[in-house]
Amino acid sequence: MIPAQTTNTLNKQPFGKTADGQEVYVYTLRNSSGVQVKITNFGGRITSILAPDKNGKFDDVVLGFESLDGYLAKPASSAYFGAVIGRYANRLAHGTFTLDGKTYHIPTNDGPNTLHGGTQGFDSKVWDAREVSTPSGPALELHYLSPDGQEGFPGNLNATVRYSLDSKNGLRIDYSATTDKDTVLNLTNHSYFNLEGAGSETILNEYIMLGADQYTPVDGTLIPTGKIDSVAGTPLDFRKPTVIGSRINDNFEQLKLAKGYDHNFVLSHPGDLTAVAALVVDPTSGRALEVHTTQPGIQFYTGNFLNGEVHGIGGVYRYRSALCLETQHFPNSPNQSNFPTTVLHPGETFHSTTIYRFLISHGSFAVAQ
Ligand code: BGC
């Protein structure tokens, strides 16, 4: 049991050195209830979140590693554990898009497509870190300047990601960005959650609710077809809390193509930070996670590519032993004019906010502190 304290704290510890010798750090944010979030400035990654269960026992609820080496080693290095994803989260078909009449090419790293910003995305960059003060105490602000032409994207992009923790166990992530040329942008966080504790065998017994009436169906390379379909009558209908494993192996084409859930859900209240975008409940521990966002979409991914080869905090990371809830713009939006735009112009500031709030469920879906 972690002793309580009266105000938030933030401290900094060495975390390791990158292959090119840059020193990186891990920052620990703690609130008065003892919830603790660790973030490294290598890829802006959340490395650990300690949250209480129904008996007040704290466990790590995200997959991660104790030091930088864990993130650099293969195959963990390609799973984006806890990372900030940019410049374009999720997929770009054939690694290309056209903007203002010019065609851009981004390195492909996922079959014929680009995934999560190319081969050198924001997840592998060393971010500048500084402490900032907020009404709930110190917060961590990370900054990265992505130069014009990096991975083929146009414009110098100034990106800022701020992590703060409130007294009600909400981890708030505020993203902002500016550019000096028209560019495309999609930022998210790639934490893998298991509310029973990192290293627990499966997330298939956990319940999920998604605030989405529609989703974007994909082709065999996980690029949206461009259609926006209703979830009604499909195994992607999570408008009521449903056990994740109850339909995951159904004979439904979208589940076969994605090897499970790996889909972008179209949020029914885009831009509304008060709406619940997602709720996950683990009946064993009583932990619950509520997700709020200003983004229009959320990628629900059930760890279908985890295969037991990675050993991190809590144990071995097996097939479907964690889930991601990546708040985002829709995949491949730069090539899909019917999707909300991801273009950022000079003079504009991009802003988005996502809150991951840790709660306790007392046997029903009425979750409370
Ligand atoms: C994607 C998965 C991918 C994973 C990589 C997710 O955002 O949707 O298809 O395998 O990232 O870790």
Tab-separated table of C-alpha atoms and ligand atoms in Angstrom:
chain	number	residue	atom	x	y	z
A	1	MET	CA	0.000	0.000	0.000
A	2	ILE	CA	1.412	3.373	-0.984
A	3	PRO	CA	1.144	6.017	1.754
A	4	ALA	CA	-1.040	9.015	0.913
A	5	GLN	CA	0.287	12.560	0.634
A	6	THR	CA	-1.514	15.879	0.486
A	7	THR	CA	-0.416	17.357	-2.857
A	8	ASN	CA	0.766	16.104	-6.232
A	9	THR	CA	4.452	15.538	-6.715
A	10	LEU	CA	6.719	15.135	-9.724
A	11	ASN	CA	10.206	13.721	-9.621
A	12	LYS	CA	12.861	12.801	-12.153
A	13	GLN	CA	15.195	9.778	-12.337
A	14	PRO	CA	17.689	8.598	-14.974
A	15	PHE	CA	16.139	5.962	-17.292
A	16	GLY	CA	19.009	5.051	-19.651
A	17	LYS	CA	20.870	6.117	-22.768
A	18	THR	CA	19.719	5.857	-26.392
A	19	ALA	CA	21.873	4.109	-29.011
A	20	ASP	CA	23.334	7.507	-29.966
A	21	GLY	CA	24.213	8.315	-26.352
A	22	GLN	CA	21.384	10.661	-25.342
A	23	GLU	CA	20.492	10.503	-21.655
A	24	VAL	CA	16.759	10.028	-21.036
A	25	TYR	CA	14.736	10.277	-17.830
A	26	VAL	CA	11.629	8.904	-16.219
A	27	TYR	CA	9.305	11.333	-14.449
A	28	THR	CA	6.940	10.205	-11.698
A	29	LEU	CA	3.663	12.046	-11.142
A	30	ARG	CA	1.771	11.176	-7.957
A	31	ASN	CA	-1.520	12.432	-6.573
A	32	SER	CA	-2.898	12.566	-3.042
A	33	SER	CA	-4.663	9.167	-3.421
A	34	GLY	CA	-1.378	7.447	-4.232
A	35	VAL	CA	-2.042	7.005	-7.959
A	36	GLN	CA	1.309	7.137	-9.679
A	37	VAL	CA	2.101	7.623	-13.371
A	38	LYS	CA	5.595	7.287	-14.828
A	39	ILE	CA	6.487	8.892	-18.135
A	40	THR	CA	9.791	8.874	-19.962
A	41	ASN	CA	10.860	11.579	-22.384
A	42	PHE	CA	11.917	8.782	-24.783
A	43	GLY	CA	8.893	8.800	-27.085
A	44	GLY	CA	6.819	10.534	-24.388
A	45	ARG	CA	5.968	7.028	-23.188
A	46	ILE	CA	3.836	6.168	-20.188
A	47	THR	CA	5.887	3.393	-18.578
A	48	SER	CA	3.739	2.612	-15.541
A	49	ILE	CA	0.408	3.534	-13.933
A	50	LEU	CA	-0.275	2.326	-10.384
A	51	ALA	CA	-4.021	2.279	-9.684
A	52	PRO	CA	-5.966	0.849	-6.716
A	53	ASP	CA	-8.280	-2.176	-6.859
A	54	LYS	CA	-11.518	-2.567	-4.866
A	55	ASN	CA	-9.469	-3.478	-1.750
A	56	GLY	CA	-7.074	-0.543	-2.100
A	57	LYS	CA	-4.262	-2.679	-3.537
A	58	PHE	CA	-2.152	-0.847	-6.120
A	59	ASP	CA	-1.014	-2.610	-9.295
A	60	ASP	CA	0.545	-1.512	-12.537
A	61	VAL	CA	-2.232	-1.379	-15.138
A	62	VAL	CA	-0.166	-0.653	-18.263
A	63	LEU	CA	2.454	-2.740	-20.024
A	64	GLY	CA	5.934	-1.289	-19.792
A	65	PHE	CA	9.557	-1.683	-18.714
A	66	GLU	CA	11.713	-0.611	-15.759
A	67	SER	CA	14.364	1.003	-17.962
A	68	LEU	CA	14.990	2.281	-21.485
A	69	ASP	CA	16.647	-0.971	-22.602
A	70	GLY	CA	13.278	-2.750	-22.476
A	71	TYR	CA	11.867	-0.302	-25.033
A	72	LEU	CA	14.877	-0.501	-27.360
A	73	ALA	CA	15.066	-4.323	-27.506
A	74	LYS	CA	13.321	-6.272	-30.267
A	75	PRO	CA	10.461	-7.149	-30.639
A	76	ALA	CA	9.203	-4.679	-27.972
A	77	SER	CA	10.627	-1.780	-29.982
A	78	SER	CA	7.951	-2.232	-32.655
A	79	ALA	CA	4.926	-2.487	-30.326
A	80	TYR	CA	4.807	1.238	-29.376
A	81	PHE	CA	4.342	0.476	-25.648
A	82	GLY	CA	2.904	3.597	-23.965
A	83	ALA	CA	4.192	5.943	-26.666
A	84	VAL	CA	3.064	9.234	-28.131
A	85	ILE	CA	2.323	8.428	-31.775
A	86	GLY	CA	2.967	10.954	-34.533
A	87	ARG	CA	3.228	12.602	-36.927
A	88	TYR	CA	0.357	10.478	-38.242
A	89	ALA	CA	-1.068	7.861	-35.846
A	90	ASN	CA	-2.553	4.696	-37.364
A	91	ARG	CA	-2.313	3.864	-41.065
A	92	LEU	CA	-1.700	5.788	-44.280
A	93	ALA	CA	-2.527	3.709	-47.365
A	94	HIS	CA	0.574	2.898	-49.454
A	95	GLY	CA	2.518	5.473	-47.408
A	96	THR	CA	1.302	8.328	-49.518
A	97	PHE	CA	-1.090	11.281	-49.587
A	98	THR	CA	-1.635	14.413	-51.648
A	99	LEU	CA	-1.847	17.858	-50.087
A	100	ASP	CA	-2.218	21.156	-51.996
A	101	GLY	CA	-1.605	19.261	-55.250
A	102	LYS	CA	1.696	17.732	-54.114
A	103	THR	CA	2.135	14.009	-53.405
A	104	TYR	CA	4.144	13.002	-50.332
A	105	HIS	CA	5.761	9.629	-49.648
A	106	ILE	CA	6.243	8.267	-46.123
A	107	PRO	CA	8.275	5.078	-45.492
A	108	THR	CA	6.062	1.979	-45.357
A	109	ASN	CA	6.473	-0.272	-42.310
A	110	ASP	CA	3.259	-2.336	-42.202
A	111	GLY	CA	2.946	-4.363	-45.394
A	112	PRO	CA	2.127	-1.857	-48.146
A	113	ASN	CA	1.161	0.885	-45.655
A	114	THR	CA	2.664	3.324	-43.171
A	115	LEU	CA	1.818	2.661	-39.517
A	116	HIS	CA	2.224	5.203	-36.703
A	117	GLY	CA	4.272	7.834	-38.512
A	118	GLY	CA	6.824	5.721	-40.424
A	119	THR	CA	10.011	3.964	-39.405
A	120	GLN	CA	11.167	6.832	-37.126
A	121	GLY	CA	7.986	8.130	-35.533
A	122	PHE	CA	7.552	10.352	-32.487
A	123	ASP	CA	7.590	7.201	-30.312
A	124	SER	CA	11.363	6.910	-30.790
A	125	LYS	CA	12.305	10.576	-30.373
A	126	VAL	CA	13.825	12.167	-27.281
A	127	TRP	CA	11.454	14.926	-26.168
A	128	ASP	CA	12.434	18.032	-24.148
A	129	ALA	CA	10.815	17.870	-20.738
A	130	ARG	CA	9.890	20.565	-18.234
A	131	GLU	CA	7.808	20.808	-15.115
A	132	VAL	CA	4.808	23.151	-15.307
A	133	SER	CA	2.403	24.087	-12.570
A	134	THR	CA	-1.338	23.398	-12.774
A	135	PRO	CA	-4.152	23.922	-10.232
A	136	SER	CA	-3.676	20.309	-9.102
A	137	GLY	CA	0.094	20.655	-8.713
A	138	PRO	CA	3.079	19.987	-10.946
A	139	ALA	CA	2.587	18.478	-14.400
A	140	LEU	CA	4.997	17.268	-17.077
A	141	GLU	CA	5.228	19.040	-20.411
A	142	LEU	CA	7.072	17.446	-23.319
A	143	HIS	CA	8.069	19.215	-26.464
A	144	TYR	CA	9.374	17.960	-29.817
A	145	LEU	CA	10.217	19.841	-32.994
A	146	SER	CA	9.727	17.572	-35.988
A	147	PRO	CA	11.741	19.146	-38.816
A	148	ASP	CA	10.331	19.879	-42.273
A	149	GLY	CA	10.654	16.723	-44.386
A	150	GLN	CA	11.116	14.308	-41.471
A	151	GLU	CA	9.803	10.899	-42.630
A	152	GLY	CA	8.593	12.811	-45.706
A	153	PHE	CA	6.036	15.033	-43.918
A	154	PRO	CA	5.914	18.734	-44.869
A	155	GLY	CA	6.500	21.598	-42.422
A	156	ASN	CA	8.377	22.137	-39.177
A	157	LEU	CA	5.926	20.805	-36.630
A	158	ASN	CA	6.157	22.001	-33.027
A	159	ALA	CA	4.418	19.404	-30.864
A	160	THR	CA	3.671	19.667	-27.132
A	161	VAL	CA	2.208	16.933	-24.941
A	162	ARG	CA	1.287	17.737	-21.353
A	163	TYR	CA	0.605	15.022	-18.757
A	164	SER	CA	-1.226	15.996	-15.562
A	165	LEU	CA	-2.929	14.023	-12.832
A	166	ASP	CA	-5.984	15.250	-10.939
A	167	SER	CA	-7.173	14.361	-7.445
A	168	LYS	CA	-9.902	12.065	-8.886
A	169	ASN	CA	-7.365	9.744	-10.502
A	170	GLY	CA	-7.701	11.236	-13.975
A	171	LEU	CA	-4.601	11.264	-16.155
A	172	ARG	CA	-5.083	14.129	-18.569
A	173	ILE	CA	-3.100	14.376	-21.804
A	174	ASP	CA	-3.222	17.698	-23.643
A	175	TYR	CA	-1.735	17.699	-27.134
A	176	SER	CA	-0.996	20.853	-29.111
A	177	ALA	CA	0.900	21.584	-32.304
A	178	THR	CA	1.727	24.307	-34.812
A	179	THR	CA	3.317	24.154	-38.257
A	180	ASP	CA	4.969	26.526	-40.730
A	181	LYS	CA	3.616	24.705	-43.858
A	182	ASP	CA	0.375	22.861	-44.508
A	183	THR	CA	0.752	19.351	-43.084
A	184	VAL	CA	-1.268	16.406	-41.796
A	185	LEU	CA	-1.342	15.442	-38.158
A	186	ASN	CA	-2.793	12.675	-35.994
A	187	LEU	CA	-1.518	12.340	-32.409
A	188	THR	CA	-2.404	9.654	-29.888
A	189	ASN	CA	-1.088	7.627	-26.973
A	190	HIS	CA	-0.418	3.914	-27.383
A	191	SER	CA	-0.733	2.583	-23.815
A	192	TYR	CA	-1.672	-1.071	-23.429
A	193	PHE	CA	-3.996	-1.528	-20.444
A	194	ASN	CA	-4.770	-4.592	-18.364
A	195	LEU	CA	-6.846	-3.535	-15.364
A	196	GLU	CA	-6.146	-6.810	-13.572
A	197	GLY	CA	-2.470	-5.850	-13.691
A	198	ALA	CA	0.255	-5.869	-16.345
A	199	GLY	CA	1.328	-9.447	-17.048
A	200	SER	CA	-2.121	-10.913	-16.229
A	201	GLU	CA	-3.117	-13.528	-18.724
A	202	THR	CA	-5.930	-11.933	-20.706
A	203	ILE	CA	-8.236	-8.963	-21.156
A	204	LEU	CA	-10.964	-11.157	-22.642
A	205	ASN	CA	-12.821	-11.301	-19.277
A	206	GLU	CA	-12.971	-7.525	-18.972
A	207	TYR	CA	-16.062	-5.570	-20.010
A	208	ILE	CA	-15.991	-2.679	-22.430
A	209	MET	CA	-18.471	-0.023	-23.397
A	210	LEU	CA	-17.753	2.292	-26.346
A	211	GLY	CA	-19.693	5.478	-26.986
A	212	ALA	CA	-19.881	4.791	-30.703
A	213	ASP	CA	-22.845	4.021	-32.988
A	214	GLN	CA	-20.571	3.610	-36.007
A	215	TYR	CA	-17.126	2.383	-37.037
A	216	THR	CA	-14.883	2.522	-40.092
A	217	PRO	CA	-14.665	-0.978	-41.678
A	218	VAL	CA	-11.261	-1.978	-43.053
A	219	ASP	CA	-9.775	-3.986	-45.915
A	220	GLY	CA	-7.304	-6.846	-45.494
A	221	THR	CA	-4.415	-4.416	-44.817
A	222	LEU	CA	-6.453	-2.583	-42.130
A	223	ILE	CA	-7.021	0.511	-44.281
A	224	PRO	CA	-10.575	1.881	-43.952
A	225	THR	CA	-12.693	1.171	-47.008
A	226	GLY	CA	-14.112	4.711	-46.690
A	227	LYS	CA	-17.516	3.497	-45.525
A	228	ILE	CA	-18.910	4.460	-42.135
A	229	ASP	CA	-21.027	1.538	-40.924
A	230	SER	CA	-23.439	1.108	-38.054
A	231	VAL	CA	-22.295	-1.189	-35.237
A	232	ALA	CA	-25.900	-2.358	-34.735
A	233	GLY	CA	-26.298	-6.114	-35.022
A	234	THR	CA	-22.516	-6.723	-35.251
A	235	PRO	CA	-19.912	-7.946	-32.730
A	236	LEU	CA	-18.619	-4.344	-32.783
A	237	ASP	CA	-21.689	-3.085	-30.938
A	238	PHE	CA	-20.335	-2.069	-27.527
A	239	ARG	CA	-22.948	0.547	-26.740
A	240	LYS	CA	-23.808	-1.557	-23.684
A	241	PRO	CA	-21.009	-2.977	-21.490
A	242	THR	CA	-20.053	-6.342	-23.018
A	243	VAL	CA	-17.426	-8.947	-22.138
A	244	ILE	CA	-14.594	-8.391	-24.639
A	245	GLY	CA	-14.094	-12.109	-25.320
A	246	SER	CA	-17.769	-12.924	-25.798
A	247	ARG	CA	-17.839	-12.279	-29.573
A	248	ILE	CA	-14.177	-11.764	-30.516
A	249	ASN	CA	-13.975	-15.107	-32.350
A	250	ASP	CA	-17.323	-14.735	-34.150
A	251	ASN	CA	-17.435	-15.561	-37.825
A	252	PHE	CA	-17.638	-11.897	-38.820
A	253	GLU	CA	-15.484	-10.673	-41.690
A	254	GLN	CA	-14.181	-7.533	-39.936
A	255	LEU	CA	-12.974	-9.609	-36.978
A	256	LYS	CA	-11.258	-12.096	-39.283
A	257	LEU	CA	-9.496	-9.339	-41.261
A	258	ALA	CA	-8.226	-7.625	-38.116
A	259	LYS	CA	-7.518	-10.871	-36.176
A	260	GLY	CA	-9.761	-9.576	-33.394
A	261	TYR	CA	-10.712	-6.007	-32.535
A	262	ASP	CA	-8.431	-3.485	-34.215
A	263	HIS	CA	-10.922	-0.897	-35.439
A	264	ASN	CA	-11.570	2.798	-35.390
A	265	PHE	CA	-14.876	3.617	-33.685
A	266	VAL	CA	-16.651	6.833	-34.654
A	267	LEU	CA	-17.489	8.558	-31.394
A	268	SER	CA	-21.106	9.654	-31.069
A	269	HIS	CA	-20.226	12.885	-29.218
A	270	PRO	CA	-17.102	14.152	-30.996
A	271	GLY	CA	-15.395	17.031	-29.238
A	272	ASP	CA	-17.346	16.526	-26.007
A	273	LEU	CA	-14.924	15.928	-23.142
A	274	THR	CA	-17.812	15.213	-20.744
A	275	ALA	CA	-19.074	12.220	-22.802
A	276	VAL	CA	-17.766	8.742	-21.999
A	277	ALA	CA	-15.862	7.547	-25.075
A	278	ALA	CA	-14.951	4.221	-23.470
A	279	LEU	CA	-15.409	2.395	-20.186
A	280	VAL	CA	-13.498	-0.758	-19.268
A	281	VAL	CA	-14.329	-2.753	-16.132
A	282	ASP	CA	-12.341	-5.645	-14.728
A	283	PRO	CA	-14.723	-7.680	-12.542
A	284	THR	CA	-11.839	-9.492	-10.789
A	285	SER	CA	-10.016	-6.471	-9.374
A	286	GLY	CA	-12.948	-4.038	-9.495
A	287	ARG	CA	-10.777	-1.552	-11.408
A	288	ALA	CA	-12.453	0.529	-14.072
A	289	LEU	CA	-11.100	2.934	-16.669
A	290	GLU	CA	-13.146	5.698	-18.200
A	291	VAL	CA	-11.865	7.461	-21.321
A	292	HIS	CA	-12.904	10.962	-22.349
A	293	THR	CA	-11.611	12.763	-25.420
A	294	THR	CA	-12.092	15.678	-27.773
A	295	GLN	CA	-10.994	13.491	-30.700
A	296	PRO	CA	-13.575	12.128	-33.194
A	297	GLY	CA	-12.420	8.486	-33.068
A	298	ILE	CA	-10.954	5.764	-30.901
A	299	GLN	CA	-8.982	2.705	-32.023
A	300	PHE	CA	-9.948	-0.298	-29.902
A	301	TYR	CA	-7.122	-2.830	-30.283
A	302	THR	CA	-7.105	-6.112	-28.344
A	303	GLY	CA	-3.375	-6.885	-28.454
A	304	ASN	CA	-3.815	-9.379	-31.294
A	305	PHE	CA	-0.132	-9.072	-32.212
A	306	LEU	CA	1.213	-9.679	-28.700
A	307	ASN	CA	2.553	-13.228	-28.670
A	308	GLY	CA	4.323	-13.916	-25.392
A	309	GLU	CA	7.778	-12.967	-26.703
A	310	VAL	CA	8.062	-9.812	-24.611
A	311	HIS	CA	8.742	-9.896	-20.877
A	312	GLY	CA	8.058	-6.617	-19.084
A	313	ILE	CA	6.743	-5.261	-15.791
A	314	GLY	CA	4.405	-7.898	-14.296
A	315	GLY	CA	5.512	-10.815	-16.517
A	316	VAL	CA	5.103	-12.099	-20.055
A	317	TYR	CA	2.922	-10.135	-22.472
A	318	ARG	CA	0.733	-12.789	-24.106
A	319	TYR	CA	-1.723	-12.754	-27.001
A	320	ARG	CA	-4.653	-10.493	-26.091
A	321	SER	CA	-3.298	-9.768	-22.614
A	322	ALA	CA	-3.785	-6.007	-22.972
A	323	LEU	CA	-5.905	-3.528	-24.882
A	324	CYS	CA	-5.302	-0.104	-26.381
A	325	LEU	CA	-7.782	2.762	-26.563
A	326	GLU	CA	-6.100	5.153	-28.977
A	327	THR	CA	-8.070	8.395	-29.205
A	328	GLN	CA	-7.480	9.751	-32.677
A	329	HIS	CA	-8.618	11.052	-36.030
A	330	PHE	CA	-9.666	8.258	-38.377
A	331	PRO	CA	-6.968	6.151	-40.050
A	332	ASN	CA	-5.928	7.218	-43.562
A	333	SER	CA	-7.914	10.485	-43.329
A	334	PRO	CA	-5.560	12.368	-45.717
A	335	ASN	CA	-6.764	9.991	-48.471
A	336	GLN	CA	-10.415	9.961	-47.463
A	337	SER	CA	-12.236	13.235	-48.097
A	338	ASN	CA	-15.399	12.097	-46.234
A	339	PHE	CA	-13.443	11.740	-42.941
A	340	PRO	CA	-12.854	14.740	-40.618
A	341	THR	CA	-9.812	16.637	-41.864
A	342	THR	CA	-6.355	16.122	-40.364
A	343	VAL	CA	-4.792	19.073	-42.202
A	344	LEU	CA	-3.060	21.687	-40.046
A	345	HIS	CA	-2.285	25.102	-41.556
A	346	PRO	CA	0.305	27.685	-40.496
A	347	GLY	CA	-1.237	30.156	-38.037
A	348	GLU	CA	-3.546	27.521	-36.515
A	349	THR	CA	-2.907	25.638	-33.299
A	350	PHE	CA	-4.029	22.033	-33.087
A	351	HIS	CA	-5.427	21.086	-29.654
A	352	SER	CA	-6.794	17.829	-28.342
A	353	THR	CA	-7.351	16.421	-24.868
A	354	THR	CA	-7.807	12.873	-23.615
A	355	ILE	CA	-8.469	11.840	-20.020
A	356	TYR	CA	-7.910	8.300	-18.727
A	357	ARG	CA	-9.712	8.110	-15.378
A	358	PHE	CA	-9.187	5.193	-12.977
A	359	LEU	CA	-12.238	4.242	-10.917
A	360	ILE	CA	-13.544	1.406	-8.758
A	361	SER	CA	-16.547	-0.681	-9.786
A	362	HIS	CA	-18.581	-2.152	-6.927
A	363	GLY	CA	-20.001	-5.148	-8.735
A	364	SER	CA	-22.239	-3.215	-11.095
A	365	PHE	CA	-21.523	-0.656	-13.776
A	366	ALA	CA	-22.138	2.232	-11.424
A	367	VAL	CA	-18.494	3.105	-11.017
A	368	ALA	CA	-17.350	5.350	-8.228
A	369	GLN	CA	-14.160	6.396	-6.473
B	1	BGC	C1	-2.749	-0.919	-34.560
B	1	BGC	C2	-2.420	-2.371	-34.672
B	1	BGC	C3	-0.935	-2.522	-34.531
B	1	BGC	C4	-0.497	-1.951	-33.220
B	1	BGC	C5	0.998	-2.009	-33.104
B	1	BGC	C6	-2.292	-0.437	-33.226
B	1	BGC	O1	-2.551	0.931	-33.122
B	1	BGC	O2	-4.106	-0.661	-34.768
B	1	BGC	O3	-2.855	-2.904	-35.905
B	1	BGC	O4	-0.528	-3.850	-34.643
B	1	BGC	O5	-0.906	-0.629	-33.126
B	1	BGC	O6	1.378	-2.085	-31.833
